[in-house]
Amino acid sequence: MRQKESAGKGKITEEMKQVARNEGVSEEQIRRGIANGEIVITKNKNHEIQRVCGIGKGLSTKINSNIGSSPVHMNIGEEIEKLIVSEKFGADTVMDLSIGHILDKVRKEVIRESRIPVGTVPIYQVGYEISKKRKNIEDMKIDDILDVIQRQAEEGVDFMTVHCGVTQTSLERMEKEKRLLNIVSRGGSMLVVWMKKNRKENPMFEHYDKILAIAREYDVTLSLGDGFRPGSVCDSSDRGQFQELLLLGELAQRAWEKGVQVMIEGPGHIPLNEIQMNVQMQKSVCHNAPFYVLGPVVTDIAPGYDHITSAIGGTLAAYFGADFLCYVTPSEHLKLPSIEDVKEGVIATKIAAHAADLAKGNQQAWERDRKMGLARKNLDWEKQIKLSLDPEKSRTYRKLSESYDRDFCSMCGEYCAIKQLNQVL
Amino acid sequence: MRQKESAGKGKITEEMKQVARNEGVSEEQIRRGIANGEIVITKNKNHEIQRVCGIGKGLSTKINSNIGSSPVHMNIGEEIEKLIVSEKFGADTVMDLSIGHILDKVRKEVIRESRIPVGTVPIYQVGYEISKKRKNIEDMKIDDILDVIQRQAEEGVDFMTVHCGVTQTSLERMEKEKRLLNIVSRGGSMLVVWMKKNRKENPMFEHYDKILAIAREYDVTLSLGDGFRPGSVCDSSDRGQFQELLLLGELAQRAWEKGVQVMIEGPGHIPLNEIQMNVQMQKSVCHNAPFYVLGPVVTDIAPGYDHITSAIGGTLAAYFGADFLCYVTPSEHLKLPSIEDVKEGVIATKIAAHAADLAKGNQQAWERDRKMGLARKNLDWEKQIKLSLDPEKSRTYRKLSESYDRDFCSMCGEYCAIKQLNQVL
């Protein structure tokens, strides 16, 4: 039985038990959350997952790492290395966004090697295969799309981004806005080109029920993509973006009616003062479906540092209720991320998730900070290193200090406040 | 005439004109802000400054970089290099926190070479000189402190941190809290050791009027230090911290009465959900004196990445009204920062300041993001690189991309959403 169906019938699955244990909450809380759509467990019935992941209301904030080849950069070993680094530094899920002729091989290898749930964006493969046949995106048929979704679902993909809310209605709203940057979503742009050239409705919207049928068959969680997410802070929170969000809320309800688990994807480039409103809007119109945000990136001017711009936005989004943060790496807007970029992206996003969990009062999060504070009080450097998010970097920095073998650090030397105070207080 | 005295008498100084020009606001707004204590211009009458800096209400968020030697790591050239890197990447001020036998030389060189205001923490020098005489901190006399403040003021230091709110009253409140980490402020800890061993009141509080007299003489802005800032999120926003803040508000009023400009320093390690309250509390009890915050760091568990934990907290603090962000580098809690750490710290803090300015509706900030959005729409890579906070890193990343000579990047290749859409919209 599928997670949602089981939850609806009052049955607690093995995966629900694992999530409850990991989170330190009751099994009933997880079951109820899945039944009413507020929690998802991203797990394909064909995929064995060691670290089962629950995403949604009342759970710790989860983070996703995007990996995958590009037509101009293809190396399976490198993508597997990115998967390993992602898992090591705390990614809860990984999305394989590969294009290029090795894409099937990469995905199969990622699904086999991963200990965490794997997501994809099937339309990338559809678009790539069409171009291989020397056809254009407007030649795409619904069966091309369903066929890829079916193949990927069979292979064990746990969650899939589908841009079903990119409709003529959303497009009309967006065009009337006269945006600075129209569309920056790769999948969204493919569909809009198709819709413009064919003068027809988005086939993924028209045939949504068929997509739901496949998702239900394999228990794939659908992640309803935001094709109209703003690509500049100048375009944020506009009518095009929210028109799509309203439709995503309707599509979420239709998924639930068919026993399919669903998340909603969110922006994007959003200035800090609009983040709370964006999260509350999503929660309201999507009836508390889990919110999966990319960033948000809070300024456009820091390419090379977008792991930081998005950690800022992500912390605030998660604090206000976003459940799942998609990482952004330092290479965003510039190139495909390297292994080092992946590490930087995962750690920055982990910081955002953890800082939000602290702010929301998550007890497991507080316990970790309390231990670090105690290690600092005791000037116990080994423990500080072990408790840190990146023990290797902490150790390297500590070793670079001229006081490595002393009980203080090279910032203050003997003038260490903690050391001084421990003597008189 | 001093800035504050001039402003009070309705006179607009040359520095006020420069600040008004830089910020795009009226000269009268600057004058009024300085007169009522909401704005400071950190400039010693003996220091020529090329980039005059206004800090406070209605102005863009400013950032400070801390440089300076440690007794275990001393190299004047390296500190000057840190100054240059700080200015290059956008620091508005620099604080020289040097200790060790080269401290006088470093400070003189920094004051001579800097094009931006220079700050210090005089008690560091006092403590270092006492230890050189093989005496203990409890042997410190008020004249030792006043002598250093006088010498540094004469040399041209523009602003000084003085921990005058570290009193027996604040200490009593803090001790009753039973903190995890008592005091992490270097200057604060020196004074508490002195107070405990001598069983007397803080001499910098007792002789505050003498400090004010020197500050007034040279037009040094006082930065009232927060000796009881929390060093762990577990200790944040407690009675010890706020007791000191109440006293700092009183000390600010006393400074204004003597024609001395003043800022208030703030924490520290603060979870995200308490940042707004902390800023509002400071604004309220200190009658809108500029707020100068260190971080805030929003979690303790990320040594090696505290430029990120503090960029998160700093953005939110500035959005809610903090005026001046002290950078934190990746080496915080581990070692003295290297030149590369200084660069990382300045850029992360610049991102925080800029993101907050966007969120507050600063027009100059919006103009910069709008230009970047336009460059992205036009796939104008050269302009994107030039508009970025770190053009060198942007260019390096772009060059690492296999599509350097093409109009797309190696993330999506020909599937670039912007490129596709520009053809149909």
Tab-separated table of N, CA, C and O in Angstrom, chain A residues 89 219 241 319:
chain	number	residue	atom	x	y	z
A	89	PHE	N	27.716	15.650	3.989
A	89	PHE	CA	27.545	16.926	4.685
A	89	PHE	C	26.089	17.239	5.024
A	89	PHE	O	25.771	18.349	5.415
A	219	ASP	N	4.222	5.152	-6.192
A	219	ASP	CA	4.307	6.006	-4.998
A	219	ASP	C	5.374	7.092	-5.152
A	219	ASP	O	6.134	7.380	-4.217
A	241	GLN	N	3.577	34.930	-10.952
A	241	GLN	CA	4.027	33.950	-9.950
A	241	GLN	C	2.857	33.424	-9.121
A	241	GLN	O	2.709	32.212	-8.913
A	319	TYR	N	12.074	29.390	8.622
A	319	TYR	CA	11.540	29.871	9.898
A	319	TYR	C	10.040	30.156	9.781
A	319	TYR	O	9.258	29.842	10.677
